[in-house]
XYZ file of C-alpha atoms in Angstrom:
329
model
C -22.826 -54.356 15.593
C -19.222 -53.280 15.789
C -19.866 -50.282 13.521
C -22.806 -49.281 15.722
C -20.580 -49.360 18.805
C -17.952 -47.296 17.051
C -20.585 -44.724 16.077
C -21.858 -44.490 19.656
C -18.329 -44.034 20.988
C -17.579 -41.392 18.331
C -20.704 -39.430 19.178
C -19.926 -39.635 22.878
C -16.431 -38.286 22.291
C -17.779 -35.565 20.036
C -20.255 -34.449 22.679
C -17.604 -34.462 25.387
C -14.976 -32.754 23.213
C -16.866 -30.014 21.429
C -20.463 -29.724 22.572
C -20.104 -29.689 26.368
C -20.227 -26.115 27.618
C -20.236 -24.255 30.961
C -23.846 -23.471 31.811
C -23.304 -19.704 31.970
C -21.236 -19.475 28.775
C -21.807 -19.680 25.062
C -20.032 -22.214 22.893
C -19.543 -22.192 19.149
C -18.554 -25.635 17.964
C -17.565 -24.607 14.426
C -14.923 -22.229 15.767
C -14.209 -24.274 18.906
C -14.827 -20.993 20.761
C -16.166 -20.423 24.284
C -17.400 -17.011 25.458
C -18.199 -16.198 29.107
C -19.047 -12.500 29.324
C -20.423 -10.415 32.182
C -21.449 -13.323 34.388
C -21.085 -13.983 38.153
C -18.046 -16.269 37.894
C -15.657 -16.267 40.851
C -13.433 -19.144 39.680
C -11.987 -20.147 36.355
C -14.440 -22.745 34.903
C -11.776 -25.232 33.822
C -13.697 -28.398 34.750
C -16.565 -27.693 32.348
C -14.659 -26.333 29.357
C -14.571 -28.415 26.147
C -11.153 -29.991 25.843
C -10.825 -28.980 22.189
C -11.441 -25.262 22.825
C -9.143 -23.088 20.699
C -10.559 -19.637 21.559
C -11.685 -18.676 25.070
C -13.062 -15.340 26.233
C -13.855 -14.673 29.905
C -14.597 -10.992 30.517
C -16.221 -8.857 33.216
C -16.292 -11.538 35.922
C -14.996 -11.792 39.495
C -12.187 -14.270 38.831
C -9.118 -13.368 40.917
C -6.527 -15.959 39.841
C -5.561 -18.359 37.094
C -3.079 -21.227 37.251
C -1.357 -23.804 35.057
C -3.885 -26.397 36.258
C -6.712 -24.284 34.873
C -5.159 -23.976 31.413
C -4.193 -27.648 31.266
C -7.906 -28.362 30.679
C -7.727 -26.844 27.175
C -4.446 -28.033 25.602
C -5.411 -26.843 22.082
C -5.998 -23.239 23.162
C -4.734 -20.602 20.720
C -6.356 -17.408 22.003
C -7.185 -16.477 25.609
C -8.978 -13.204 26.367
C -9.316 -12.391 30.086
C -9.953 -8.659 30.086
C -11.783 -6.744 32.815
C -11.818 -9.378 35.495
C -10.280 -9.118 38.986
C -7.107 -11.114 38.400
C -4.536 -10.295 41.070
C -1.930 -12.964 40.388
C -0.770 -15.475 37.805
C 1.057 -18.700 38.560
C 4.588 -19.419 37.402
C 4.913 -21.647 34.309
C 1.330 -20.621 33.552
C 1.455 -21.590 29.889
C 3.214 -24.935 30.069
C 0.007 -26.824 29.202
C -1.043 -24.646 26.225
C 1.755 -25.076 23.669
C -0.312 -23.524 20.840
C -1.276 -20.273 22.576
C -0.453 -17.243 20.422
C -2.680 -14.502 21.916
C -3.121 -13.565 25.579
C -5.156 -10.496 26.602
C -5.135 -9.502 30.291
C -6.431 -5.940 29.923
C -8.087 -4.240 32.875
C -7.174 -6.522 35.773
C -5.304 -5.919 39.055
C -1.987 -7.521 38.200
C 1.118 -6.057 39.807
C 3.981 -8.480 40.531
C 4.280 -11.267 37.986
C 6.438 -14.369 38.541
C 9.406 -15.433 36.435
C 8.620 -17.602 33.387
C 4.969 -16.589 33.536
C 4.792 -16.113 29.752
C 7.286 -18.782 28.773
C 6.458 -22.220 27.360
C 4.050 -20.965 24.662
C 4.705 -19.246 21.307
C 2.851 -16.053 22.245
C 2.840 -13.423 19.504
C 0.313 -10.997 21.026
C 0.500 -10.081 24.724
C -1.728 -7.355 26.176
C -1.198 -6.225 29.795
C -2.944 -2.880 29.418
C -4.537 -1.113 32.382
C -3.098 -3.091 35.282
C -1.006 -2.125 38.329
C 2.413 -3.148 37.046
C 5.261 -1.018 38.418
C 8.187 -2.970 37.021
C 8.613 -4.902 33.786
C 10.849 -7.956 34.163
C 12.873 -9.734 31.487
C 12.350 -13.014 33.359
C 8.698 -13.046 32.309
C 9.733 -14.085 28.807
C 12.049 -16.623 27.207
C 15.145 -15.591 25.277
C 14.359 -14.763 21.673
C 10.648 -14.344 22.418
C 8.194 -14.725 19.520
C 6.214 -11.646 20.605
C 5.248 -9.305 17.769
C 2.828 -7.157 19.798
C 3.364 -6.103 23.422
C 0.971 -3.695 25.141
C 2.052 -2.396 28.571
C 0.030 0.819 28.417
C -1.856 2.299 31.378
C 0.362 0.835 34.085
C 2.766 2.461 36.579
C 6.080 1.886 34.809
C 8.895 4.367 35.428
C 11.478 2.592 33.252
C 11.889 -0.265 30.802
C 14.860 -2.552 31.488
C 17.206 -3.123 28.577
C 17.303 -6.811 29.467
C 13.609 -7.084 28.615
C 14.033 -5.354 25.259
C 16.857 -7.729 24.377
C 14.366 -10.597 24.478
C 12.039 -8.992 21.895
C 13.807 -9.278 18.528
C 10.544 -9.971 16.673
C 8.498 -7.132 18.146
C 6.537 -4.998 15.654
C 4.085 -3.129 17.910
C 5.091 -1.756 21.329
C 2.674 0.311 23.419
C 4.024 2.041 26.535
C 1.572 4.923 26.598
C 0.023 6.289 29.773
C 2.793 5.233 32.128
C 5.323 7.248 34.153
C 8.415 6.838 32.022
C 10.963 9.579 32.608
C 13.736 8.344 30.347
C 14.451 6.015 27.458
C 18.083 4.966 27.825
C 20.440 5.580 24.925
C 20.577 2.606 22.515
C 18.112 0.648 24.684
C 15.721 0.189 21.750
C 18.441 -1.143 19.438
C 17.335 -4.815 19.690
C 13.886 -3.924 18.297
C 15.001 -3.886 14.673
C 11.594 -5.048 13.367
C 9.591 -2.457 15.303
C 6.968 -0.654 13.193
C 4.776 1.098 15.747
C 5.982 2.664 19.026
C 3.655 4.487 21.404
C 5.252 6.566 24.183
C 2.350 8.968 24.526
C 1.419 10.491 27.890
C 4.549 9.781 29.899
C 7.040 12.107 31.609
C 9.821 12.218 29.042
C 11.600 15.588 28.948
C 14.388 14.739 26.516
C 15.501 11.959 24.194
C 19.012 10.853 23.362
C 20.082 11.346 19.746
C 20.733 7.609 19.405
C 17.405 6.362 20.726
C 15.798 5.619 17.331
C 18.964 5.058 15.297
C 18.671 1.272 14.956
C 14.911 0.919 14.606
C 14.650 1.878 10.955
C 11.311 0.208 10.169
C 9.149 2.566 12.218
C 6.005 3.760 10.460
C 4.214 5.287 13.485
C 5.786 7.067 16.457
C 3.682 8.608 19.218
C 5.435 11.096 21.526
C 2.562 13.423 22.401
C 1.648 14.534 25.933
C 5.137 14.298 27.375
C 7.411 17.065 28.680
C 9.836 17.203 25.787
C 11.508 20.620 25.741
C 14.144 19.939 23.092
C 15.060 17.368 20.481
C 18.444 16.531 18.901
C 18.537 17.715 15.289
C 19.436 14.210 14.021
C 17.043 12.148 16.130
C 14.879 11.202 13.124
C 17.646 10.835 10.560
C 17.007 7.085 10.090
C 13.202 7.318 10.057
C 12.707 7.366 6.307
C 9.632 5.081 6.545
C 7.792 7.093 9.171
C 4.257 7.956 8.020
C 2.929 9.323 11.329
C 4.676 11.316 14.081
C 2.903 12.933 17.032
C 4.745 15.588 19.052
C 1.717 17.551 20.201
C 1.250 18.815 23.763
C 4.921 18.924 24.719
C 7.162 21.840 25.773
C 9.037 22.417 22.534
C 10.077 26.023 21.997
C 12.448 25.440 19.059
C 12.506 23.059 16.108
C 16.169 22.252 15.292
C 17.351 22.893 11.757
C 16.961 19.780 9.617
C 14.810 17.897 12.143
C 12.061 16.885 9.711
C 14.114 16.606 6.509
C 14.513 12.786 6.690
C 10.743 12.256 7.018
C 10.066 11.758 3.308
C 7.258 9.233 3.901
C 4.981 11.365 6.078
C 1.362 11.042 5.011
C -1.046 13.952 4.766
C -1.780 15.146 8.335
C 1.009 12.799 9.441
C 2.830 15.266 11.733
C 1.118 16.766 14.792
C 2.895 19.653 16.547
C -0.053 21.475 18.084
C 0.094 22.535 21.724
C 3.801 23.425 21.903
C 4.987 26.846 23.221
C 7.017 27.844 20.166
C 9.369 30.806 20.333
C 8.959 32.653 17.044
C 12.356 34.304 16.741
C 15.072 33.964 14.121
C 15.665 30.326 15.059
C 12.244 29.360 13.744
C 13.237 30.100 10.149
C 13.923 26.439 9.297
C 10.574 25.249 10.601
C 8.704 28.218 9.081
C 10.124 27.456 5.631
C 9.572 23.691 6.009
C 5.983 24.308 7.051
C 5.281 26.432 3.975
C 6.474 23.599 1.712
C 4.919 20.697 3.644
C 1.648 22.091 4.883
C -0.367 19.083 3.686
C 1.760 16.753 5.793
C 0.956 18.667 8.987
C -2.155 18.161 11.075
C -4.022 21.428 11.676
C -1.099 23.688 10.622
C -3.042 26.859 11.441
C -3.134 25.752 15.078
C 0.642 25.595 15.437
C 1.093 28.913 17.205
C 3.692 31.176 18.740
C 3.888 31.518 22.507
C 6.628 34.172 22.414
C 7.640 36.911 21.779
C 4.685 38.644 23.288
C 3.731 40.651 20.190
C 3.394 37.385 18.198
C 1.762 35.317 20.933
C -1.218 33.378 19.615
C -0.263 33.901 15.969
C -0.127 30.913 13.664
C 3.415 30.183 12.496
C 1.962 29.738 9.015
C 0.682 33.318 9.022
C 4.010 34.966 9.851
C 5.986 36.929 7.303
C 9.727 37.099 6.823
C 9.738 40.685 7.982
C 8.001 39.758 11.244
C 10.684 37.144 11.864
C 13.472 39.597 10.946
C 14.719 37.238 8.278
């Protein structure tokens, strides 16, 4: 009789813990995963979520806010995906009740001002804030010595990145700042990111970079600088980037390639350097790049489309096609 009672209690707990499911969602008990996609939700369904949920996806709904109380309902949560909702605000100390959370995706919401400590109290490794309305990144969002390895702030309205925020990211490996309004990366500001492997600064408003900006981040393998307004580069800016396999500089305003600029890039893969869409001046100063290009053609994406803008009689010509006589070498 006692064993029968125990069995009934166990089954009741099992049903409550893993098999209960919000009516409009799908639950997968083997993975402890709940998925609520493209449904008419207006509030976070915390009261009907299984307590032992470890993965939760709520996408394409009309939810406008989420609080600590909501997340307290799923204390074992490890991954939370909330992309393409209508979230306008997050509560402070949001993650205090989910001490195992390692992934938080908030892509495509309407977040702008976020409170202090909003991403503290959980060992988050992957944080995605892509495509929101954020104008200012704040160091107070995160704890000191954050465990973040991936931070995506792309497609926001950022004009600068505070050094105080970068100082809290010693474990960061992937940093995406593309499609913002950044005008400057302060000298030495990236120094704390010694483990960084992938940095995306594409489609901003950068017109120059300090020679020291990449000096301390020596583990970079991919660097995206395309679609900015870069008109010149220091000759030694890449001198520490011996592991770089991919570098995009296309669609900038570069007229000259400084002597020695690409010499440290011994690890570039085939098609690993993109320089298309720059208004190169094909005068005597292009000799270094012309000779480097002849030797490293395989490492360059679409080398025949790297063309002269000036002088007029060479405009539209591929740099590859030029002769020494034409360059007055």
